[in-house]
Structures are given as structure tokens and as C-alpha cells.
PDB file of C-alpha atoms and ligand atoms in Angstrom:
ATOM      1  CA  UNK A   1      14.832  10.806 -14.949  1.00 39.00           C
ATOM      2  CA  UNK A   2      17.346   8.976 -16.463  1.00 41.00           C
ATOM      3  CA  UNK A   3      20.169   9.740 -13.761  1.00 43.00           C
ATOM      4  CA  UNK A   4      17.694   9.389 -11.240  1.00 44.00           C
ATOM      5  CA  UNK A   5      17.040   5.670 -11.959  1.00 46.00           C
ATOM      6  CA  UNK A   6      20.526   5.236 -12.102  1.00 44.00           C
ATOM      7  CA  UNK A   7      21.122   6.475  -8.509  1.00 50.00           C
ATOM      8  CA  UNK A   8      18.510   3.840  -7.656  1.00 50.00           C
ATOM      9  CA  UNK A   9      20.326   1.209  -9.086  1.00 51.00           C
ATOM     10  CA  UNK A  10      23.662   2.613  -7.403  1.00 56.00           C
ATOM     11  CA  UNK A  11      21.639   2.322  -4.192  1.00 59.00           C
ATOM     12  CA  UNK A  12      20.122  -0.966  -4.291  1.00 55.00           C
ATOM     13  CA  UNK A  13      20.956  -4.223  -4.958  1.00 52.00           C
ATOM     14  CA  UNK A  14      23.765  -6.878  -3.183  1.00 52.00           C
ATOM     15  CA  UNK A  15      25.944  -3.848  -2.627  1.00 49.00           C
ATOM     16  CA  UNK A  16      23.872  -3.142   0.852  1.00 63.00           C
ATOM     17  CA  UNK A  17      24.372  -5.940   2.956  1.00 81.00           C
ATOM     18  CA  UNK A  18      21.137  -5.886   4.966  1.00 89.00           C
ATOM     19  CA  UNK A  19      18.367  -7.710   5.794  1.00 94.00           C
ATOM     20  CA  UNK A  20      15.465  -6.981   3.762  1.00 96.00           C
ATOM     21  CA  UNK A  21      11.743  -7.368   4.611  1.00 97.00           C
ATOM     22  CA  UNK A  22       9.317  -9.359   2.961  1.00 98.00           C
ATOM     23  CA  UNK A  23       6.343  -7.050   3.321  1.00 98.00           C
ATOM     24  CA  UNK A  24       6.356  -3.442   3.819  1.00 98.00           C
ATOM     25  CA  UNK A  25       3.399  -1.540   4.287  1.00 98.00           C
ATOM     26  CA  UNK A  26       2.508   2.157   3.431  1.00 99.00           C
ATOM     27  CA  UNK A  27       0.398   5.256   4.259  1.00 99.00           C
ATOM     28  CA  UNK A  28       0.827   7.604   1.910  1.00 98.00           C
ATOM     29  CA  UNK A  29       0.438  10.746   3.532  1.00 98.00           C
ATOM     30  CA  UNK A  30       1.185  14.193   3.013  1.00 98.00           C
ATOM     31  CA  UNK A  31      -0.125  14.881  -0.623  1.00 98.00           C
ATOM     32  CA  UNK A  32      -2.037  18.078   0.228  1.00 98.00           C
ATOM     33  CA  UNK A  33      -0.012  19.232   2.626  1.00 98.00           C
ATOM     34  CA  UNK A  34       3.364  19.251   0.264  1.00 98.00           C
ATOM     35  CA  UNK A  35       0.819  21.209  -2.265  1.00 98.00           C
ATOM     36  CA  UNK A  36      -0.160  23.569  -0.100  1.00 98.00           C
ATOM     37  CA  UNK A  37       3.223  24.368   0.975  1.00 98.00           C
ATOM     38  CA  UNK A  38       3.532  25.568  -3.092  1.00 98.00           C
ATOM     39  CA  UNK A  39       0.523  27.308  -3.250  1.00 98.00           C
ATOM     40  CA  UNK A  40      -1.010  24.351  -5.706  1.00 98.00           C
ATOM     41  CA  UNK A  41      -3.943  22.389  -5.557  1.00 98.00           C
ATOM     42  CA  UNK A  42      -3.654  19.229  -3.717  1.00 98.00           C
ATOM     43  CA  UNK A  43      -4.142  17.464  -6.675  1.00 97.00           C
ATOM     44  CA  UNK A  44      -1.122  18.559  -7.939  1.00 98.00           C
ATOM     45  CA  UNK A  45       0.489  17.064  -4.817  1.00 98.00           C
ATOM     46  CA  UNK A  46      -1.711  13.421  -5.533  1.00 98.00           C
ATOM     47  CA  UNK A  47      -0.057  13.603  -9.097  1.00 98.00           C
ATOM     48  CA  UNK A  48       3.366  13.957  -7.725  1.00 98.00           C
ATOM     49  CA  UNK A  49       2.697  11.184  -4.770  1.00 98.00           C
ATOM     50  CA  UNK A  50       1.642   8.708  -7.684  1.00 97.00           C
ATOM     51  CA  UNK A  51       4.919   9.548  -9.284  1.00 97.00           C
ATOM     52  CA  UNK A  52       7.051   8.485  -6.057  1.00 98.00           C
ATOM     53  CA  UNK A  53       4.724   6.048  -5.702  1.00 98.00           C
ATOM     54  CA  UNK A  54       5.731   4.083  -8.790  1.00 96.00           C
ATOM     55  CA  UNK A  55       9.695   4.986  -7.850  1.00 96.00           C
ATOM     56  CA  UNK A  56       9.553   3.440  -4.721  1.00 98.00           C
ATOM     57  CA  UNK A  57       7.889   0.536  -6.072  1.00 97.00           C
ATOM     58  CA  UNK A  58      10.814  -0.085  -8.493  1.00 96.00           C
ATOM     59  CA  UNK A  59      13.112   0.240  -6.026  1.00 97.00           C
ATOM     60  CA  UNK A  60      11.387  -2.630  -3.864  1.00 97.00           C
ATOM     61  CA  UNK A  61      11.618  -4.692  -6.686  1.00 96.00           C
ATOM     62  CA  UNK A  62      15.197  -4.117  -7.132  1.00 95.00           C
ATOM     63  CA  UNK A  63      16.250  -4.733  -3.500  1.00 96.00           C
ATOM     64  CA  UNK A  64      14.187  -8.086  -3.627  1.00 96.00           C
ATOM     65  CA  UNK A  65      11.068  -7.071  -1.144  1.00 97.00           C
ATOM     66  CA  UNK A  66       7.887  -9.189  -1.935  1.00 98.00           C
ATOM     67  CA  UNK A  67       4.999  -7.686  -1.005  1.00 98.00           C
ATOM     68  CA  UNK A  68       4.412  -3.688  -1.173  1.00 98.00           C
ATOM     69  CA  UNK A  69       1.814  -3.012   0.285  1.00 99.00           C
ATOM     70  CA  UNK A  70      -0.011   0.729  -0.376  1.00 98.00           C
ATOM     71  CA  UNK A  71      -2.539   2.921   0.924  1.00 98.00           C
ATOM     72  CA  UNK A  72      -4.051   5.256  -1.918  1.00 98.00           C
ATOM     73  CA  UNK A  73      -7.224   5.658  -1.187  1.00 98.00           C
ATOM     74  CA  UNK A  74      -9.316   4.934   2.210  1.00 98.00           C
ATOM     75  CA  UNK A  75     -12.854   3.917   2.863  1.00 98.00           C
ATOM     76  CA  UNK A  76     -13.107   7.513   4.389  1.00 98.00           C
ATOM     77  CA  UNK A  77     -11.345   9.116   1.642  1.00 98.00           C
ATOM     78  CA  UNK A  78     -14.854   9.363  -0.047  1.00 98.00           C
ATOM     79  CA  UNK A  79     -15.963  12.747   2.330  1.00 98.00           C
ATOM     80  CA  UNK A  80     -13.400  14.900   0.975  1.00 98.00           C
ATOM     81  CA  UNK A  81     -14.572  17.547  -2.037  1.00 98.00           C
ATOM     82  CA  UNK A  82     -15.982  16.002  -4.963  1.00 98.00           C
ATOM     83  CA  UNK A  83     -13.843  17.586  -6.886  1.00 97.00           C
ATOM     84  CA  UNK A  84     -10.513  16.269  -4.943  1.00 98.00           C
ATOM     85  CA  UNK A  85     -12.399  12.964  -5.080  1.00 98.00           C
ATOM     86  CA  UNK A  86     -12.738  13.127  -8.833  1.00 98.00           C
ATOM     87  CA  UNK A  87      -9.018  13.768  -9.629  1.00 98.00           C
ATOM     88  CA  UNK A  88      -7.295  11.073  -7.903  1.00 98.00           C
ATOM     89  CA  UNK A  89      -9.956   8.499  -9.576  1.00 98.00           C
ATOM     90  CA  UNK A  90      -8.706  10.114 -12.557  1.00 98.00           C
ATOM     91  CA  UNK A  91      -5.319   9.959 -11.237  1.00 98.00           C
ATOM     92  CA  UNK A  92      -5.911   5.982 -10.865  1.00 98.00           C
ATOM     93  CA  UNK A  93      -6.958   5.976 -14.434  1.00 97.00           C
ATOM     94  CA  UNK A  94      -4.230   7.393 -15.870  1.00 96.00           C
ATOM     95  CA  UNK A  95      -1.915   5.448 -13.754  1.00 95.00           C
ATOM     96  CA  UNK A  96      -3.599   2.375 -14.908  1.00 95.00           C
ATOM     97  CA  UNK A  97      -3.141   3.191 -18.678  1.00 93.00           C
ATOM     98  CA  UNK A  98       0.590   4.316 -18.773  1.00 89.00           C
ATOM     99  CA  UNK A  99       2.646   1.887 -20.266  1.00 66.00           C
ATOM    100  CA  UNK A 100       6.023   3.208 -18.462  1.00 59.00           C
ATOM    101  CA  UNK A 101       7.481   1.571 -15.981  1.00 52.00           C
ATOM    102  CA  UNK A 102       5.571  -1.973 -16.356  1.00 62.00           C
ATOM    103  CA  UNK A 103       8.853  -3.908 -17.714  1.00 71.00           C
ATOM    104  CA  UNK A 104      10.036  -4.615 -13.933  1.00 89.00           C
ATOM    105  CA  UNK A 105       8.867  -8.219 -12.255  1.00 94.00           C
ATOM    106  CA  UNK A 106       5.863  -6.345 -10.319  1.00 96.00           C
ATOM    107  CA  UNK A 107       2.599  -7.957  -9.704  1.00 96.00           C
ATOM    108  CA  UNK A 108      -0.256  -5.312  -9.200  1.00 96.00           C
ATOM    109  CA  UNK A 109      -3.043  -6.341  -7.192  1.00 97.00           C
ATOM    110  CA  UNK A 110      -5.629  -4.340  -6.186  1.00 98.00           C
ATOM    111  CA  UNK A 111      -7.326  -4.764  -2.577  1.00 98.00           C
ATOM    112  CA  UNK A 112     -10.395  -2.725  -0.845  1.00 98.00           C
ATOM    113  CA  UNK A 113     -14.046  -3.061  -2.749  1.00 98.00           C
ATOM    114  CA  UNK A 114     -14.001  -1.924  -5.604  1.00 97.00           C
ATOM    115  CA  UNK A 115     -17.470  -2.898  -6.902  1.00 97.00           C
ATOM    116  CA  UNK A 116     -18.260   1.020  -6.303  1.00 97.00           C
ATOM    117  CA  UNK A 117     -15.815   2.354  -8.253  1.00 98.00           C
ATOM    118  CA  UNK A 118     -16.808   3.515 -12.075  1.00 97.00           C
ATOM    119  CA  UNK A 119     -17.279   1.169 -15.014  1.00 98.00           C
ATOM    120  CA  UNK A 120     -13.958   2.232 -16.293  1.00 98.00           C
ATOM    121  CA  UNK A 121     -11.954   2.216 -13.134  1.00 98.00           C
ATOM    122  CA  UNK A 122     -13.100  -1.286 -12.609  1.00 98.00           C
ATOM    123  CA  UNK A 123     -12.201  -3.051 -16.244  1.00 98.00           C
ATOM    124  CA  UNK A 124      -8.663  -0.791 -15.929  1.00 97.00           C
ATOM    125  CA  UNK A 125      -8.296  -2.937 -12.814  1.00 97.00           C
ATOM    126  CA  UNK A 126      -9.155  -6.399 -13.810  1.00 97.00           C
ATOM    127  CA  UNK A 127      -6.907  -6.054 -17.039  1.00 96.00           C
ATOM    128  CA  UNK A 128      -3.801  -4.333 -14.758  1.00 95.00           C
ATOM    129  CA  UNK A 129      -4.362  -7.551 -12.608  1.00 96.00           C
ATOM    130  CA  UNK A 130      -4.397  -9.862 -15.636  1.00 95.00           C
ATOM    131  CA  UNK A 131      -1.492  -8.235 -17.483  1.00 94.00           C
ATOM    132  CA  UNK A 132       0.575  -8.413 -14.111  1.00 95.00           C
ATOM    133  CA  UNK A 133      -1.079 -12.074 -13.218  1.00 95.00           C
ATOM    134  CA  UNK A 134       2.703 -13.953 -14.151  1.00 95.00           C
ATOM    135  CA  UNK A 135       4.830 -11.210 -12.634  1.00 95.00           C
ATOM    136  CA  UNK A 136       7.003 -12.670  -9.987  1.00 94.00           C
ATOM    137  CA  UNK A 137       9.020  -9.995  -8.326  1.00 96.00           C
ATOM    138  CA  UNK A 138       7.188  -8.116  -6.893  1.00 97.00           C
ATOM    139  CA  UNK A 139       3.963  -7.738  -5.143  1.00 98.00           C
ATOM    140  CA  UNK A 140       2.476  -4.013  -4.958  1.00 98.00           C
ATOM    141  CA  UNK A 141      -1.187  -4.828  -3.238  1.00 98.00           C
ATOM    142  CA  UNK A 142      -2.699  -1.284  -3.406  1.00 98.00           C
ATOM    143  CA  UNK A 143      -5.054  -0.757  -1.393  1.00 98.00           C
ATOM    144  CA  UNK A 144      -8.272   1.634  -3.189  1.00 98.00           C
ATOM    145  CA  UNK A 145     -11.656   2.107  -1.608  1.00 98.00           C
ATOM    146  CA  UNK A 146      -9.607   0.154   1.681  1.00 98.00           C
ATOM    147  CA  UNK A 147     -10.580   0.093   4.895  1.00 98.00           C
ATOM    148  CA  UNK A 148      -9.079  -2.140   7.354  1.00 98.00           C
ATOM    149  CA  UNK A 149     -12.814  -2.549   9.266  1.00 98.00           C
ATOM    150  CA  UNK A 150     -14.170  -2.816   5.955  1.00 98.00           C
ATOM    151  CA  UNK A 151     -12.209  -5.983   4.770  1.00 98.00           C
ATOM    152  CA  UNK A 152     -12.450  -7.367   8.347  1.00 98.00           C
ATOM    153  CA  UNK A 153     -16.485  -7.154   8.075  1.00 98.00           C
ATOM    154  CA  UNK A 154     -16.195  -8.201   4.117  1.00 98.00           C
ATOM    155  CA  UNK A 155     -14.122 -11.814   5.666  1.00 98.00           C
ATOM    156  CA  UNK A 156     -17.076 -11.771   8.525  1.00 98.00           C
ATOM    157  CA  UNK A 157     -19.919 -12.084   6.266  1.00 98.00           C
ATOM    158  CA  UNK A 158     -18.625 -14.354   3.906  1.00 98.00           C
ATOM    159  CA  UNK A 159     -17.759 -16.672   6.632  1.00 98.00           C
ATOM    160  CA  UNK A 160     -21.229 -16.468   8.204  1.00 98.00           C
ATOM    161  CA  UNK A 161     -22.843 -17.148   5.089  1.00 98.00           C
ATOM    162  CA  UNK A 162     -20.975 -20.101   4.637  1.00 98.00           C
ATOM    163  CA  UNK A 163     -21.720 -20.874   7.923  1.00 98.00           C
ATOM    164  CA  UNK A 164     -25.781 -20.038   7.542  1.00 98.00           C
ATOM    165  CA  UNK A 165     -25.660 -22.345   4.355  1.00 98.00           C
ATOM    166  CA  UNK A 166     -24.280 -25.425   6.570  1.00 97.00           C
ATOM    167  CA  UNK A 167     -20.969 -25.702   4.844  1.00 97.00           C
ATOM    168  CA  UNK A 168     -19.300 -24.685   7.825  1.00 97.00           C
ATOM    169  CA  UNK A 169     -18.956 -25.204  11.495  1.00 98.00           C
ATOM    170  CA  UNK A 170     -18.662 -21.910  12.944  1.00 97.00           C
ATOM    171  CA  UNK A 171     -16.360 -23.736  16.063  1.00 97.00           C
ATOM    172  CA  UNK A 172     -13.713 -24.516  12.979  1.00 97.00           C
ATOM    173  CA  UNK A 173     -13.424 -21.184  12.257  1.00 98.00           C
ATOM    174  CA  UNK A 174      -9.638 -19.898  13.222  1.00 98.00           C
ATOM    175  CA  UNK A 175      -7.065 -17.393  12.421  1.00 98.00           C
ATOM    176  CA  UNK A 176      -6.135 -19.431   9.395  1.00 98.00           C
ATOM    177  CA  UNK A 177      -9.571 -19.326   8.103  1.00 98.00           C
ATOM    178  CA  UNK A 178     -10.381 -15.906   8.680  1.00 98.00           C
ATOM    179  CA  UNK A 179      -7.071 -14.860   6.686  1.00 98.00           C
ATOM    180  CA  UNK A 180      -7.978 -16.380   3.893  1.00 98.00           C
ATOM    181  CA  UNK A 181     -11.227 -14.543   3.545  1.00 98.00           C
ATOM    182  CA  UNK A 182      -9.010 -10.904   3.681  1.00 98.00           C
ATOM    183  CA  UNK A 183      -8.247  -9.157   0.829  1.00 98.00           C
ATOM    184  CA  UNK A 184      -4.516  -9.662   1.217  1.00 98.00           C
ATOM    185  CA  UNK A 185      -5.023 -14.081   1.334  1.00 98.00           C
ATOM    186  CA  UNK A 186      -1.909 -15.751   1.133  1.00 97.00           C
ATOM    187  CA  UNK A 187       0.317 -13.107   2.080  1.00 98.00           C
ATOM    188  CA  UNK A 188       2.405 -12.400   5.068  1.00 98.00           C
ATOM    189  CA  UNK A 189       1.589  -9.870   7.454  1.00 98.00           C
ATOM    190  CA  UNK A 190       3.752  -6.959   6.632  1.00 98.00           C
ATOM    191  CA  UNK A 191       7.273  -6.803   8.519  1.00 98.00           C
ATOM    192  CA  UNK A 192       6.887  -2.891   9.235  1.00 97.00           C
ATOM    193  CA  UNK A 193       4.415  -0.371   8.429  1.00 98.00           C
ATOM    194  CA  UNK A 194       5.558   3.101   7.034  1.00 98.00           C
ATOM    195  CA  UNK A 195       3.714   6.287   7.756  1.00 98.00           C
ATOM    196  CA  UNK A 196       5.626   9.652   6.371  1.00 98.00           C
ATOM    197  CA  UNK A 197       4.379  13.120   6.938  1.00 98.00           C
ATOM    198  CA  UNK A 198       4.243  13.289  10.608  1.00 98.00           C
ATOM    199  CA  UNK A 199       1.297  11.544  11.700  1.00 98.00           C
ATOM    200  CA  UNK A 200       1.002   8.936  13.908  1.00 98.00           C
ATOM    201  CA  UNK A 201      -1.730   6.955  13.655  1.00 98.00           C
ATOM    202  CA  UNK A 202      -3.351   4.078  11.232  1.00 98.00           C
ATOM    203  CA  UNK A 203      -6.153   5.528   9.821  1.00 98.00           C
ATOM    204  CA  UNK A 204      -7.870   2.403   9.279  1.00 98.00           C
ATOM    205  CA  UNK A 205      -4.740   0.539   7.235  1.00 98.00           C
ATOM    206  CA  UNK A 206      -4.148  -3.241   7.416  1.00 98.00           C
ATOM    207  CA  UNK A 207      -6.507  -3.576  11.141  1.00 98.00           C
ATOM    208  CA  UNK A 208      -6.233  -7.030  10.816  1.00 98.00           C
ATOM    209  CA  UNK A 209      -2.284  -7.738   9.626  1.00 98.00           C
ATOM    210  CA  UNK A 210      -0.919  -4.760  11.709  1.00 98.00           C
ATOM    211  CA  UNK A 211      -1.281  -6.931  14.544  1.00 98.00           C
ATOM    212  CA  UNK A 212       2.749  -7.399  15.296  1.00 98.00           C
ATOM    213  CA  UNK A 213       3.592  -4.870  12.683  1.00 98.00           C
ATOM    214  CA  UNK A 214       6.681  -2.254  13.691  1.00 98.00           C
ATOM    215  CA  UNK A 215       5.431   1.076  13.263  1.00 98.00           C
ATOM    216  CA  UNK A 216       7.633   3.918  11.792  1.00 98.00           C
ATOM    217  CA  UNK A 217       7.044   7.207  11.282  1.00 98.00           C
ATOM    218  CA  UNK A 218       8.727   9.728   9.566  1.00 98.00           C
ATOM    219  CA  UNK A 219       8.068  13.673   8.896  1.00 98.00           C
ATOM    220  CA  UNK A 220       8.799  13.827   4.894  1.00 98.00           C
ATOM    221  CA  UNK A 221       5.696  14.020   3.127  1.00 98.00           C
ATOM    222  CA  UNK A 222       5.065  11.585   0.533  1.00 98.00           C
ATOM    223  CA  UNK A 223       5.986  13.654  -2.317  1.00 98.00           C
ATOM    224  CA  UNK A 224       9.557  14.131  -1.406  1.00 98.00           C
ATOM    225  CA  UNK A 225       9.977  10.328  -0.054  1.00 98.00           C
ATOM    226  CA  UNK A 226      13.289   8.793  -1.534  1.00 98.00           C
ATOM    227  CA  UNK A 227      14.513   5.507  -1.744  1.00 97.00           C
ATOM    228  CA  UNK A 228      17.213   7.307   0.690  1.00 97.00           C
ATOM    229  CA  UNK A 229      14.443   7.696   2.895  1.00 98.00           C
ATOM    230  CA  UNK A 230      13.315   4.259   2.423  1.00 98.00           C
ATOM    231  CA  UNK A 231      16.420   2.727   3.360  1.00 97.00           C
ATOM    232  CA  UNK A 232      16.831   5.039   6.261  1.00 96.00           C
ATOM    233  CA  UNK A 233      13.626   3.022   7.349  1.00 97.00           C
ATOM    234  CA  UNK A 234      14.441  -0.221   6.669  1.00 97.00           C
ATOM    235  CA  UNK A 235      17.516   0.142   8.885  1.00 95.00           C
ATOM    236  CA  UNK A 236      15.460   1.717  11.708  1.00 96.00           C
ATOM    237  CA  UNK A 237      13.024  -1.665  11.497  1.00 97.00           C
ATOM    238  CA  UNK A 238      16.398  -4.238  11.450  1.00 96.00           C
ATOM    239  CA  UNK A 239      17.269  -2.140  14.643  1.00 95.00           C
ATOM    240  CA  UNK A 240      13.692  -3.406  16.235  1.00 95.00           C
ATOM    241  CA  UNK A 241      13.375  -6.679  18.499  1.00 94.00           C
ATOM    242  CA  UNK A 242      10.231  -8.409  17.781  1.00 93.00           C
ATOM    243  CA  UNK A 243       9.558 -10.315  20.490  1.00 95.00           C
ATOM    244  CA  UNK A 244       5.642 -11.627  19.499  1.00 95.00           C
ATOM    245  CA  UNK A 245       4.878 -11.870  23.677  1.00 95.00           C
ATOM    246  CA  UNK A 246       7.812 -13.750  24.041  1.00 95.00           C
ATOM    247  CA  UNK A 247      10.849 -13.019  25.934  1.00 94.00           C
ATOM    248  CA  UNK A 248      14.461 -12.744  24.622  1.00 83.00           C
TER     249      UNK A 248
HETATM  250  C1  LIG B   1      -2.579  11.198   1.143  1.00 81.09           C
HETATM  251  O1  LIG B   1      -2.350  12.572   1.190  1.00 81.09           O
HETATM  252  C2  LIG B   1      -3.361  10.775  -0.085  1.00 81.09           C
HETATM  253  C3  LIG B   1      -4.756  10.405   0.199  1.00 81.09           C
HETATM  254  C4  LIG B   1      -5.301  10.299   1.370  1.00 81.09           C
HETATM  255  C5  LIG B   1      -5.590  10.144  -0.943  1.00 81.09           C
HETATM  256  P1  LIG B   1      -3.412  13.555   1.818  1.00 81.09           P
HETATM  257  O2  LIG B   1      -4.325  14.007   0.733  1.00 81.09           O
HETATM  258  O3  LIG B   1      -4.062  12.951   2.996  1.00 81.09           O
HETATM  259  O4  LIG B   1      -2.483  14.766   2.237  1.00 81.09           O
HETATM  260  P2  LIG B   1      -2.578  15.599   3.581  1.00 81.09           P
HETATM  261  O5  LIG B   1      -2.513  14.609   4.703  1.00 81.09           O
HETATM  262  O6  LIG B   1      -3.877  16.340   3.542  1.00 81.09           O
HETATM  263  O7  LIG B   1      -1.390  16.491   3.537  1.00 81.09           O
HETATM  264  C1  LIG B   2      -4.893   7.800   5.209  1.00 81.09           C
HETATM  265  O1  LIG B   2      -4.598   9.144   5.108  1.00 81.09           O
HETATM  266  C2  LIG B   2      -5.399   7.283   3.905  1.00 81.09           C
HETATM  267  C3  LIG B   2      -4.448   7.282   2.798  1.00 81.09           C
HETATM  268  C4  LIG B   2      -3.184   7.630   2.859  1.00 81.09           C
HETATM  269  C5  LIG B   2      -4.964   6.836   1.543  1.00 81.09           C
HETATM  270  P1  LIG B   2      -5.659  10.268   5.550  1.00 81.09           P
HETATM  271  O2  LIG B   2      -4.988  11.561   5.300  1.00 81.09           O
HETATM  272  O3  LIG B   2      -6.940  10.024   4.884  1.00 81.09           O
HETATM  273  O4  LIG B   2      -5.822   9.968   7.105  1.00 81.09           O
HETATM  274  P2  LIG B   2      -6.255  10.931   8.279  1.00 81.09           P
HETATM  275  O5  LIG B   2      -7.545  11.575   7.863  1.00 81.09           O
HETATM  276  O6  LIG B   2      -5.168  11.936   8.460  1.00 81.09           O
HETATM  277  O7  LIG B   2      -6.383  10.040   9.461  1.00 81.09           O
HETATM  278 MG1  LIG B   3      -3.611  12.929   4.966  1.00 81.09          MG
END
């Protein structure tokens, strides 16, 4: 463990002279797949994702991205087996009580409704949030019981009851407003949105802040992503023109 931090260290900082973004999004995908491939469980594959999870977000934080921005668990997530269901809440749990790895600058905020969630799950949040409140490196918004219709229909209603209670004129409403009714208020859309494991598609991530989003896709699956792999990405996204409807 201990050389492999120091690889990531090797890796990241001033040494690579590259632009970096300021919000990366990403699906992690692959989990059961990377289990099944060794005759496990998929949990055992969740378990290791979690693990690269948490290496990855380190090594955001040491190349100086802002926002992180992670999908764990989706609003559809919920029809798989109970019992797959019941390990990666347990997985979250556990996650959320290890005290490794919390000395780096990274703010953890949780986005998605959680108000379903267990008792337990929920108070492990709110005190993660709190510890993390002051952090300023980093921010990992992970995204649990997310979906990107979801949050979208979470802003809407919230906005019409404002509306319906006459402390709003529903012609004032704009993209301004409506942002700051999402889940991920205040934060900028992310720069590029990373999907490993082969599939291409968005499976109901980020609807909303995808809108001029670089997609890229790569075949690892999320248990054997690398901070290699990572920057292998981030180069692929500084080769991208973003135009925004404009022209060059
Ligand atoms: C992603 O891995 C993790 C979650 C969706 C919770 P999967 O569990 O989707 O793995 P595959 O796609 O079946 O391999
Ligand atoms: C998307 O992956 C959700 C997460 C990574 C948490 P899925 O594996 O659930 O997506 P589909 O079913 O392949 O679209
Ligand atoms: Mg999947």
C-alpha cells in the first residue's frame, strides 16, 4: 500500500505540466463484471471498486481537481437482488466509519435523496458531511440513491411550491435559479464525464450538468482503474475542442 501511494505521489503533482479540470465526473462501472471474471460474488467486486474509489479520490486531491464527482449508487440501482442491495449499503457504512484515508483536504458531500436510506446510513452521512464541512481541497460529491431525473424533478417541485406559495414569479425562473435548487448548487458543471468498463451510455448521471460535458469512455472496469488510467483520460479531454455552439 505503502509503495503504491508513493507511485501516486511520483505521478502527480507540478511534475505533469497539464491542464487540469475542475470537475470530473464518474460512472463507476464494472464491479460485477470484474467479479465475475474471478468467479466471486459481485460484492466482492463493490468492495474492491470502493477501494479504488477512495485512491482515485486522493489522487484528485493531489493533482489539485475540485470537484469529484461519483456515481455509487443509482435511483435504479434499487431492482437488483436484495441481497446485492444490502451489501453495498453495508459497503457505504463501513466506508463511512473508516478512519483511513480522511487526513487529505477532501470535502465529502453526499447528493441523491437520501431520506430513504436506513437510520444509520443517514446519521453516518450527516456527521461525514460535518466532519468534512472545513475541508478545502477537494470536493468528492457522491452521488447515492442519484438519479439525474430524480434531482431534476426534486429542483421542479421545490420551485413550484415556491411559486404556488406566491414567493415567486414563475416568468423569473432561469437557468440560474433552477441550478441552485440541484443537488450539486454552487458547483460547476463537470469538465468531462468518465465512464470505464465499456459502456456507453449515462445511465441517468448528472442529466442536468452533462449538458456540454466531454464524454469518455474507457474498457477497464472500475476495479482495475489507475491513476495511470486517469491521467490517460485527462489527456484525451485536453485533446477535445469545446466549442459550446460556437465556432472556432
Ligand atoms: C457499478 O458496477 C456499481 C453499481 C452500479 C452499484 P456494476 O455492479 O454495475 O457492475 P457491472 O456493470 O454489473 O459489471
Ligand atoms: C450506473 O451503472 C450506476 C452506477 C454506476 C452507480 P449501472 O450498471 O447501474 O447502469 P446500467 O444498468 O448498465 O445502465
Ligand atoms: Mg453496471
Amino acid at each position: 500500500m505503502a509503495q503504491e501511494k508513493n507511485n501516486i505521489s511520483a505521478l502527480a503533482p507540478d511534475a505533469l505540466k497539464r491542464p487540469v479540470p475542475e470537475h470530473i465526473g464518474i460512472i463507476m462501472d464494472g464491479n460485477g463484471r470484474w467479479a465475475k471474471k474471478r468467479g466471486m460474488p459481485r460484492k466482492y467486486g463493490h468492495k474492491r471498486g470502493a477501494k479504488v474509489f477512495e485512491e482515485i479520490a486522493e489522487y484528485c486531491c493531489d493533482i489539485g481537481v475540485r470537484y469529484l464527482t461519483v456515481y455509487a449508487f443509482s435511483t435504479e440501482n434499487w431492482s437488483r437482488p436484495e441481497d446485492e442491495v444490502s451489501s453495498l449499503m453495508k459497503l457505504f457504512k463501513e466506508y463511512l466509519t473508516a478512519t483511513t484515508s480522511r487526513q487529505k483536504e477532501i470535502r465529502i458531500k453526499f447528493i441523491g435523496d437520501i431520506s430513504v436510506l436506513d437510520e444509520e446510513l443517514q446519521r453516518l452521512i450527516v456527521e461525514m458531511e460535518a466532519k468534512t464541512a472545513s475541508k478545502n481541497g477537494l470536493t468528492v460529491f457522491l452521488a447515492i440513491n442519484y438519479g439525474g431525473r430524480d434531482e431534476i424533478l426534486h429542483a421542479a417541485r421545490q420551485l413550484a411550491k415556491e411559486a404556488a406559495e406566491g414567493k415567486l414569479d414563475p416568468q423569473k425562473i432561469d437557468s440560474t435559479m433552477f441550478e441552485s435548487k440541484l443537488y450539486t448548487a454552487g458547483a460547476p458543471d463537470p469538465d468531462f464525464i468518465l465512464r470505464p468498463s465499456g459502456e456507453k451510455r449515462l445511465s441517468n448521471f448528472m442529466l442536468w450538468q452533462a449538458s456540454y460535458s466531454e464524454f469518455v469512455y474507457m474498457d477497464t472496469l472500475w476495479p482495475d482503474f489507475t491513476p495511470e488510467l486517469l491521467e490517460q483520460a485527462i489527456s484525451e479531454f485536453n485533446r477535445r475542442s469545446r466549442r459550446y455552439g460556437n465556432v472556432e
